[in-house]
CSV table of C-alpha atoms in Angstrom, one decimal:
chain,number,residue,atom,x,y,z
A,1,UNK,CA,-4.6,10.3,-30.0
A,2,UNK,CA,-5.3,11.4,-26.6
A,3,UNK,CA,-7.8,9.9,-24.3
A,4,UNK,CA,-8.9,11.7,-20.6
A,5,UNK,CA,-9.9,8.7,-18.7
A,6,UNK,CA,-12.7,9.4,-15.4
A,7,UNK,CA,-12.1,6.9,-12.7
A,8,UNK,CA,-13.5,6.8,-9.0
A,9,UNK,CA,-11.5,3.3,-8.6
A,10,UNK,CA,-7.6,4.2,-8.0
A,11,UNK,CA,-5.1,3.4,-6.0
A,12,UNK,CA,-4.5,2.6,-3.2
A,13,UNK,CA,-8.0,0.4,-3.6
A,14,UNK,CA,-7.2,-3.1,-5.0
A,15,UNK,CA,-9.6,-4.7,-7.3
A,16,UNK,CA,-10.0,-5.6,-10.9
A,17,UNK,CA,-11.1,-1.7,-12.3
A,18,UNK,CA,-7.8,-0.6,-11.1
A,19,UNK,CA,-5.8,-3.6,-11.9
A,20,UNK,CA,-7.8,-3.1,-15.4
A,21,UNK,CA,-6.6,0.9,-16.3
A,22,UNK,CA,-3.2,0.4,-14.6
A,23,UNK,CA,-2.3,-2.3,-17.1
A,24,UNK,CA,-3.8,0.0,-19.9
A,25,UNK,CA,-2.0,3.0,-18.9
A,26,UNK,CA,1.3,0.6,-19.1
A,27,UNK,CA,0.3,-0.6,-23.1
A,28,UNK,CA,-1.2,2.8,-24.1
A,29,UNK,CA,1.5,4.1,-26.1
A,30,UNK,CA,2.8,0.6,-27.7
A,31,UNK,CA,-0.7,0.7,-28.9
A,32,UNK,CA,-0.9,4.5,-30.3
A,33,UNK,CA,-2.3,6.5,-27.7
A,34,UNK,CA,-1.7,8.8,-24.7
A,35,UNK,CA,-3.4,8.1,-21.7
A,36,UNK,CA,-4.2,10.8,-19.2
A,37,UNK,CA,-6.3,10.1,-15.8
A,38,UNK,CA,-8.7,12.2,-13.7
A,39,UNK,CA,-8.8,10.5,-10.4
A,40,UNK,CA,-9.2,11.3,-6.6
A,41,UNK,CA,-5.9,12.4,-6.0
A,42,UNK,CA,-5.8,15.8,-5.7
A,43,UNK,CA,-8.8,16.1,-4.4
A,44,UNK,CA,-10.8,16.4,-0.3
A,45,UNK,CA,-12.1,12.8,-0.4
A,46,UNK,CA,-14.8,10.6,1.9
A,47,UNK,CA,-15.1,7.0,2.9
A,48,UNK,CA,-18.0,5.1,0.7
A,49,UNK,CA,-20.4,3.9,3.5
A,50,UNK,CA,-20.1,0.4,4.7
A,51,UNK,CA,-16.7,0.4,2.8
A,52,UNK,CA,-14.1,2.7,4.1
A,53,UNK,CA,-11.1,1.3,2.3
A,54,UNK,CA,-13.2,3.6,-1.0
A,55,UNK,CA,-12.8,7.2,-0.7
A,56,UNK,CA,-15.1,9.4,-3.1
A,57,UNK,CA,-14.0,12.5,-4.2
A,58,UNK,CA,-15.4,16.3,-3.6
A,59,UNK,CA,-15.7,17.0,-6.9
A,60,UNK,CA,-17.2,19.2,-9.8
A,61,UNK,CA,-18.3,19.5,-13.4
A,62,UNK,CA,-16.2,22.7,-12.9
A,63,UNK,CA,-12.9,20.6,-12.1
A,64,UNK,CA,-13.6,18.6,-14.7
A,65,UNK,CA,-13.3,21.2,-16.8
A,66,UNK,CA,-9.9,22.7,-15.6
A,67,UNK,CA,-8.9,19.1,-15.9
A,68,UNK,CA,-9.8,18.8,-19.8
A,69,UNK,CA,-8.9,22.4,-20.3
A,70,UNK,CA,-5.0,21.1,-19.4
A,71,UNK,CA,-5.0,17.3,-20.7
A,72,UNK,CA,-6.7,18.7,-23.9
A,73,UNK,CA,-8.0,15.1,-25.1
A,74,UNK,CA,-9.5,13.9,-28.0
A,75,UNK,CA,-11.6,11.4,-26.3
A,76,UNK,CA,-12.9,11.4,-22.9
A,77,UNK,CA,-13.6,7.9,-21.0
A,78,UNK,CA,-16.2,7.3,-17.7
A,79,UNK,CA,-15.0,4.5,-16.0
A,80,UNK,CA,-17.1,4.6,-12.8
A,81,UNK,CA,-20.7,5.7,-12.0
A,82,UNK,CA,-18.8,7.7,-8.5
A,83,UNK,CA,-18.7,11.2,-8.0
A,84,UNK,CA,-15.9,11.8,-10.5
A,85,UNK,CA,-17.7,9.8,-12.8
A,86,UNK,CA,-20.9,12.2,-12.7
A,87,UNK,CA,-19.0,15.1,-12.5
A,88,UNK,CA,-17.4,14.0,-15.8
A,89,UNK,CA,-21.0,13.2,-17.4
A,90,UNK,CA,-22.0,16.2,-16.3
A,91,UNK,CA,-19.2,18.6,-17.2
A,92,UNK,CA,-19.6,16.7,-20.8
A,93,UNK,CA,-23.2,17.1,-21.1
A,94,UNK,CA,-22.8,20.9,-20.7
A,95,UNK,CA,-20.1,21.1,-23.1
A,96,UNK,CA,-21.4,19.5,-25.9
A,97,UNK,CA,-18.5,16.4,-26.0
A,98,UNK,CA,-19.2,13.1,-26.5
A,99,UNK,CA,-17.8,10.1,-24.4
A,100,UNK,CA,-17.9,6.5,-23.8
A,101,UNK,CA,-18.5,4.7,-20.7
A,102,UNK,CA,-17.3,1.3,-19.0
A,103,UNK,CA,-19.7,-1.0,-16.7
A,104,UNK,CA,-17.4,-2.7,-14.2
A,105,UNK,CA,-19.0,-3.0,-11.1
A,106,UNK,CA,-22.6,-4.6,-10.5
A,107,UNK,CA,-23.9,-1.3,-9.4
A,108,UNK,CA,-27.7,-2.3,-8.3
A,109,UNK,CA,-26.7,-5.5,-7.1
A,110,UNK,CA,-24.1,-4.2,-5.1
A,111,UNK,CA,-26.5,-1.5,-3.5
A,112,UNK,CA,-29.2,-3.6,-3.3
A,113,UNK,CA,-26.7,-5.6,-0.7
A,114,UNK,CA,-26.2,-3.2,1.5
A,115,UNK,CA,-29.2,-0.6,1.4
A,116,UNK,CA,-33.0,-1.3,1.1
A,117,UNK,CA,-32.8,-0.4,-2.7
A,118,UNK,CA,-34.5,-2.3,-5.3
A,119,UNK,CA,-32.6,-3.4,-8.3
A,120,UNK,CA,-34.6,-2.1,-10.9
A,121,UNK,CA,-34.0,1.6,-9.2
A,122,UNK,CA,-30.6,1.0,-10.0
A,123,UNK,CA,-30.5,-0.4,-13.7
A,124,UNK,CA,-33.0,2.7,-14.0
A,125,UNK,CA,-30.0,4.9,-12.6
A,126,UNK,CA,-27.8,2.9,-14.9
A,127,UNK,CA,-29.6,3.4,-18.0
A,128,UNK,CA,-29.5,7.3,-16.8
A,129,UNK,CA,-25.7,7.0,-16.8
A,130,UNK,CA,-24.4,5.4,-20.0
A,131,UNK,CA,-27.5,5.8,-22.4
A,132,UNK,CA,-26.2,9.9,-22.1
A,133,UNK,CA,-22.5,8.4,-23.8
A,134,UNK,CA,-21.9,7.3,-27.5
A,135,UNK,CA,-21.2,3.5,-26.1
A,136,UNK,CA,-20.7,1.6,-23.0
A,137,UNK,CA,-17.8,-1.2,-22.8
A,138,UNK,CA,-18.9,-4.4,-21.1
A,139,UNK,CA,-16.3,-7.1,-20.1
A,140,UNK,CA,-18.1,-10.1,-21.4
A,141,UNK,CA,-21.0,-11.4,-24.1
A,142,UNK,CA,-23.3,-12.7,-21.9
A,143,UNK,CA,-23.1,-9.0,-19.6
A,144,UNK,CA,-23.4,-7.4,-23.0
A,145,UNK,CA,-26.6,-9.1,-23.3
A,146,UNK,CA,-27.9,-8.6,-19.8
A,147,UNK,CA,-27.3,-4.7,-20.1
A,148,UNK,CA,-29.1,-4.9,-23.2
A,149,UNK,CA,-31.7,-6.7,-21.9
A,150,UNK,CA,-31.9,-3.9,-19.3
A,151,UNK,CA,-32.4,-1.3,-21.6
A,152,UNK,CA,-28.4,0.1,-22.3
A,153,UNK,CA,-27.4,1.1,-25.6
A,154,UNK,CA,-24.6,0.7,-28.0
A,155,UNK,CA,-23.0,-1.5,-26.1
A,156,UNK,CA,-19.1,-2.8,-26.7
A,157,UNK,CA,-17.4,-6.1,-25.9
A,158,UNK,CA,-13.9,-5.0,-24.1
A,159,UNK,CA,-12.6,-8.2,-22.4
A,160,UNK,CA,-9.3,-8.3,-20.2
A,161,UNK,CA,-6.0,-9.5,-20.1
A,162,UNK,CA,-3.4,-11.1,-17.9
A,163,UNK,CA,-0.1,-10.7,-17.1
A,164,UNK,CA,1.4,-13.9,-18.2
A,165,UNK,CA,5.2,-12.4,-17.2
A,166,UNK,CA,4.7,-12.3,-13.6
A,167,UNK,CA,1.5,-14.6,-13.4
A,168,UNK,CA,2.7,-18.2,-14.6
A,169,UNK,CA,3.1,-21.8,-12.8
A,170,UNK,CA,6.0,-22.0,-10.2
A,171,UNK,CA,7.8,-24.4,-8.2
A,172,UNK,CA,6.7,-23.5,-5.1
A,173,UNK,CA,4.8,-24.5,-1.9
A,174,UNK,CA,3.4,-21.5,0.4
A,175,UNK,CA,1.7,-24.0,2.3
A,176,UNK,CA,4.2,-26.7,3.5
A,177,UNK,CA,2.3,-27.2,6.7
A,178,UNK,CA,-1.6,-27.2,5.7
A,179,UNK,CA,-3.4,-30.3,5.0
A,180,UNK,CA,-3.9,-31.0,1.2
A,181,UNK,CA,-5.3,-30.0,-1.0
A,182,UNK,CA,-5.4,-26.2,-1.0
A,183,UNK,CA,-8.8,-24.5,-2.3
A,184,UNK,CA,-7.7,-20.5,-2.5
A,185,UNK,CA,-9.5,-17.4,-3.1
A,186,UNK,CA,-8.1,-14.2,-4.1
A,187,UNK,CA,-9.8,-11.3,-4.2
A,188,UNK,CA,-11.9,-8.5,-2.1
A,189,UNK,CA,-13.0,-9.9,1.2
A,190,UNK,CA,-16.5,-8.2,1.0
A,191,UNK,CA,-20.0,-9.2,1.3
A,192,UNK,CA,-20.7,-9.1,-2.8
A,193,UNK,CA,-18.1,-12.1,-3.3
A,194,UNK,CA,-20.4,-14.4,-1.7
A,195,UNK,CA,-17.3,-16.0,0.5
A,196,UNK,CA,-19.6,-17.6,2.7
A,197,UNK,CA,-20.5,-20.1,0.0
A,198,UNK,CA,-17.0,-21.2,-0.4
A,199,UNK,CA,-16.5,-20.8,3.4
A,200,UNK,CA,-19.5,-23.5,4.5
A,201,UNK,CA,-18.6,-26.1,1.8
A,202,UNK,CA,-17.5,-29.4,3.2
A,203,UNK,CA,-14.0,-30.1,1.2
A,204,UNK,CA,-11.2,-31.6,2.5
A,205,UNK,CA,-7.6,-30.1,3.3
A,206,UNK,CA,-7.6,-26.6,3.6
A,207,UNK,CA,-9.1,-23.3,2.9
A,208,UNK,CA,-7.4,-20.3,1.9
A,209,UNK,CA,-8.5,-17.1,1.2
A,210,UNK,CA,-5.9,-13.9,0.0
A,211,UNK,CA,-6.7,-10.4,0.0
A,212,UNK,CA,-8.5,-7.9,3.0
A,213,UNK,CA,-11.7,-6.4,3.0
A,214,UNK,CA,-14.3,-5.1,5.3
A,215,UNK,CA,-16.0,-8.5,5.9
A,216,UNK,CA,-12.1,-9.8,7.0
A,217,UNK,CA,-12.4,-10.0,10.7
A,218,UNK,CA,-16.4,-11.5,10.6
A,219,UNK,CA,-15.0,-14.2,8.4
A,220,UNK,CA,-11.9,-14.6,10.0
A,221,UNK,CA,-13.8,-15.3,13.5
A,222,UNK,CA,-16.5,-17.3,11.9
A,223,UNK,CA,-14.4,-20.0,10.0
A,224,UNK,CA,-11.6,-20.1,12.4
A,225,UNK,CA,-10.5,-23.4,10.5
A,226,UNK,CA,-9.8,-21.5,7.0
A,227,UNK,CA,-6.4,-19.2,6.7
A,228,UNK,CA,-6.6,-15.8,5.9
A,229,UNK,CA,-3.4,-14.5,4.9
A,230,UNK,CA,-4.5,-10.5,4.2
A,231,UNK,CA,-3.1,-8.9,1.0
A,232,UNK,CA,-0.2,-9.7,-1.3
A,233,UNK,CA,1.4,-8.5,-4.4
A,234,UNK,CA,3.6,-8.8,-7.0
A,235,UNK,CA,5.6,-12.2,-7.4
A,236,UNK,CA,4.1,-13.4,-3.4
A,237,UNK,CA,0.7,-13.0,-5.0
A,238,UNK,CA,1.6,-15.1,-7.9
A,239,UNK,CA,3.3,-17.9,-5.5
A,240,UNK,CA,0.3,-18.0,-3.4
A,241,UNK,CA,-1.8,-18.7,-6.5
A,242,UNK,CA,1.1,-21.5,-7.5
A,243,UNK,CA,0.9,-23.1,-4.8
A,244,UNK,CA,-3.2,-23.7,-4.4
A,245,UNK,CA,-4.7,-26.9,-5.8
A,246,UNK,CA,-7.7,-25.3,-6.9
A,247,UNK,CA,-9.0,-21.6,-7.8
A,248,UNK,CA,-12.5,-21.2,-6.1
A,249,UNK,CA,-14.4,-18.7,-7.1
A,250,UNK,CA,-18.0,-17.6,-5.1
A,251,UNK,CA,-18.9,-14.5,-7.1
A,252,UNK,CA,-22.6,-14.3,-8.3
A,253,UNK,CA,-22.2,-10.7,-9.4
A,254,UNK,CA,-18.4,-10.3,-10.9
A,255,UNK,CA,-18.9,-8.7,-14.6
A,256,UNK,CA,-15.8,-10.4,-15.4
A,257,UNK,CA,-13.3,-12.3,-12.6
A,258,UNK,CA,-9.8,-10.9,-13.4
A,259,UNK,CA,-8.6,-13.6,-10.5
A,260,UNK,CA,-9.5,-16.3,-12.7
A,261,UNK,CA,-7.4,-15.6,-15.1
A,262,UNK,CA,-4.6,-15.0,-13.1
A,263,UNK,CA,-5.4,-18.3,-11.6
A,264,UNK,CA,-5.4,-20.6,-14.5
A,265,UNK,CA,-2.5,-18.0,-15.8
A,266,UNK,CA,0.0,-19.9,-13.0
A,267,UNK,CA,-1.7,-23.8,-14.1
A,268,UNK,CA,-4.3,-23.6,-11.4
A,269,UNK,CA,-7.9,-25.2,-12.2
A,270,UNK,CA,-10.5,-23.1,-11.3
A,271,UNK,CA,-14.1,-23.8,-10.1
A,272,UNK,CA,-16.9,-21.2,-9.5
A,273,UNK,CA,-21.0,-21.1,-10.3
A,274,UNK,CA,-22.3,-20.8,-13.8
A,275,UNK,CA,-22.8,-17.5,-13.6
A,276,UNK,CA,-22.0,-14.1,-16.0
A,277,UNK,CA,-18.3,-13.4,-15.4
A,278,UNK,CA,-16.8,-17.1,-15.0
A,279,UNK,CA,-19.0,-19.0,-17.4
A,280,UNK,CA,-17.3,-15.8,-20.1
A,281,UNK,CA,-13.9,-16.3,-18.5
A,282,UNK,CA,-13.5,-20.5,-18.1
A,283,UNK,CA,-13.4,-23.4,-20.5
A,284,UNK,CA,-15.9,-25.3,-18.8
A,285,UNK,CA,-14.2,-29.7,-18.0
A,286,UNK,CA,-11.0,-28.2,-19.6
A,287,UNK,CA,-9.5,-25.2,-17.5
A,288,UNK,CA,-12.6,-25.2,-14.6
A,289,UNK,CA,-15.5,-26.2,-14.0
A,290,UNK,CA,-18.9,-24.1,-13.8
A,291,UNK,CA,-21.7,-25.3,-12.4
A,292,UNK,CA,-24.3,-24.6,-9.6
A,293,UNK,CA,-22.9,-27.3,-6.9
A,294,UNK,CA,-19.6,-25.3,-6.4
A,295,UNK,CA,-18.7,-28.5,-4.0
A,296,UNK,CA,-18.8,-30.3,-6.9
A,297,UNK,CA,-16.8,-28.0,-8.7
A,298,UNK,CA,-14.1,-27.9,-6.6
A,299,UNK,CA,-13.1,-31.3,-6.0
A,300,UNK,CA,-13.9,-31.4,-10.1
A,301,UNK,CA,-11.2,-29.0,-10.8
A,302,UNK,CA,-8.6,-30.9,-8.5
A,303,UNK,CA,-8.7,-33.5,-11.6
A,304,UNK,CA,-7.8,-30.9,-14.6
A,305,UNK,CA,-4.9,-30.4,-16.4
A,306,UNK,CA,-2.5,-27.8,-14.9
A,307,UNK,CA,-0.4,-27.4,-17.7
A,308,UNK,CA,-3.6,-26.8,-19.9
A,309,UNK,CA,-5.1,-23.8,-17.3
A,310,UNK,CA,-2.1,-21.9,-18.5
A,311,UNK,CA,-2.0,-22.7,-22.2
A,312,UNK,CA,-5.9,-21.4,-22.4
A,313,UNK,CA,-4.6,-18.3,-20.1
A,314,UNK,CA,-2.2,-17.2,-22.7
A,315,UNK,CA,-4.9,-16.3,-25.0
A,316,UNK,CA,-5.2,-13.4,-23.2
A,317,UNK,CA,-2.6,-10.3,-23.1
A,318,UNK,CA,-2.9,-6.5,-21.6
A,319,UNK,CA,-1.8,-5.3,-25.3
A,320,UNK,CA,-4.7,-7.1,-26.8
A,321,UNK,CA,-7.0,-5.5,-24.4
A,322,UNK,CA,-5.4,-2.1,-25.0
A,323,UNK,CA,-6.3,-2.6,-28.6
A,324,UNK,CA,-9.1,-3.5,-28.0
A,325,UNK,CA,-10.2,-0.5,-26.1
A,326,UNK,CA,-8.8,2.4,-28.4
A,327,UNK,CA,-10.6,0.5,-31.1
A,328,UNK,CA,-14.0,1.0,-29.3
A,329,UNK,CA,-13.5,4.9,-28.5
A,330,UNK,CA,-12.2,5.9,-32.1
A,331,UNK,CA,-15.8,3.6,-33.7
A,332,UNK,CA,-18.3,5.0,-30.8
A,333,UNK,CA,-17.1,8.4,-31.6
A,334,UNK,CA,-17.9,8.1,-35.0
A,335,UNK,CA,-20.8,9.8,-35.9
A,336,UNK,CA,-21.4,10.2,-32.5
A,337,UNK,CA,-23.6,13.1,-32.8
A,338,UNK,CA,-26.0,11.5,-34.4
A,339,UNK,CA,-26.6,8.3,-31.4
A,340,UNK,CA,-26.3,9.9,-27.9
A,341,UNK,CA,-29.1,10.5,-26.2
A,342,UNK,CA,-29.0,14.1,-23.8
């Protein structure tokens, strides 16, 4: 079985879409298919206003079509509303082939930030976008019910996984000299993560946050007090996780909060609001705790068990979420001629 999947989020970007496909490329064939990608390399690209670590790509139905014309898929997958992914709807459309879709990003919200658009224009764009597919995935039940609730169709539960192998408690101490205890973030240093909520909180010890971002120099001359330590990877990611005291987590518009699991993944306790995304992803009192004072959170999840974060965290696994994914193309497909809507 061959899938063609569309994705405006690649690399070099960091951030959980691409973290997300990468691992499913890696458990595509253990699972029973071939995965194939049309992304922006290859093509003349431009930096996403207000965020020029993005770059969309110049791109046409007609590309598509060369692209499909060589790949040959069975299925084809839209994993971004970008250019690429609208080129691929469109190229579709045309040609009479079904596909599925994937809603990853808090597109209206996420506009709405940084433009004078209203959020309803944008679930009216989004309703547009996937109700045209055979089935959209969403990340988590209670974001399967809000896209419902905004008019999407035949939509899928596709969670996530974790990569418990390089992700897992260590003996380790990044932060010999900074006062106890650690609160960390990991994660895009961008407006939509809502740092400054973690940021202002009165906790003691220290704040750390990991990753870059276009907000990284405002925040890094604003809270002068907190450390930012710019990107990591691989192993010094997972050491810089180890060696927090608690996970915090700001977001009010993740769909699902990869971080958190990589968090719990290496025994830390998480804390973040009670919000889509982490109230899916956390255990509330056991593994984190979820609430609307995320002070209160914080200094809550110093008191949980480390050794139970990762126990709950290896629920989770990359080939499940492979699985899970194939499973949803081959039954949206099915009879898809009869439930998308032109």
């Amino acid at each position: 079985m061959r899938i063609l999947l569309a994705t405006d989020a690649w690399k070099p970007q960091i951030n959980g879409v691409v973290n997300t496909y990468l691992n499913l490329e890696r458990e595509a064939a253990a699972e029973g298919f071939d995965l194939s990608f049309l992304t922006p390399e290859g093509f003349r690209t431009l930096p996403l206003p207000t965020y020029d670590e993005i770059r969309l790509a110049l791109i046409r139905p007609s590309d598509v079509a060369e692209r499909v014309d060589y790949a040959r898929p069975d299925f084809i997958h839209i994993a971004t509303e970008g250019p690429i992914g609208l080129a691929t709807r469109a190229y579709c459309l045309k040609a009479g082939r079904p596909f599925t879709t994937s809603y990853h990003t808090r597109f209206p919200e996420y506009v709405a930030a940084r433009a004078p658009v209203p959020v309803s224009w944008g679930y009216g764009f989004e309703r547009w976008f996937h109700n045209s597919g055979v089935g959209v995935m969403a990340a988590s039940l209670s974001l399967c019910q809000e896209l419902a609730d905004h008019g999407i169709r035949r939509v899928h539960l596709w969670s996530r996984g974790v990569d418990l192998d390089l992700f897992r408690p260590r003996s380790v101490d990044r932060f010999p000299e900074l006062p106890r205890p650690i609160f960390l973030y990991a994660g895009r240093v961008a407006v939509e993560k809502n740092l400054d909520a973690f940021l202002d909180l009165d906790l003691p010890g220290t704040k750390v946050i990991v990753g870059k971002g276009p907000q990284l120099e405002e925040l890094r001359n604003r809270y002068p007090d907190a450390v930012f330590t710019g990107a990591k990877f691989g192993d010094d990611l997972a050491e810089h996780y180890a060696s927090a005291d608690a996970f915090v987590f700001p977001s009010l518009t993740d769909t699902f909060g990869n971080v958190l699991l990589e968090a719990m993944a290496c025994g830390v306790p998480t804390a973040a609001f009670n919000v889509t995304g982490p109230k899916d992803v956390v255990e509330n009192g056991r593994v984190g705790i979820i609430g609307d004072d995320l002070r209160e959170a914080a200094l809550g999840a110093l008191k949980l068990d480390r050794s139970a974060c990762r126990t709950y965290a290896e629920r989770f696994s990359w080939a499940a979420c492979a699985r899970r994914f194939r499973d949803i193309i081959v039954e949206a497909n099915s009879g898809s001629s009869d439930r998308r809507d032109g």
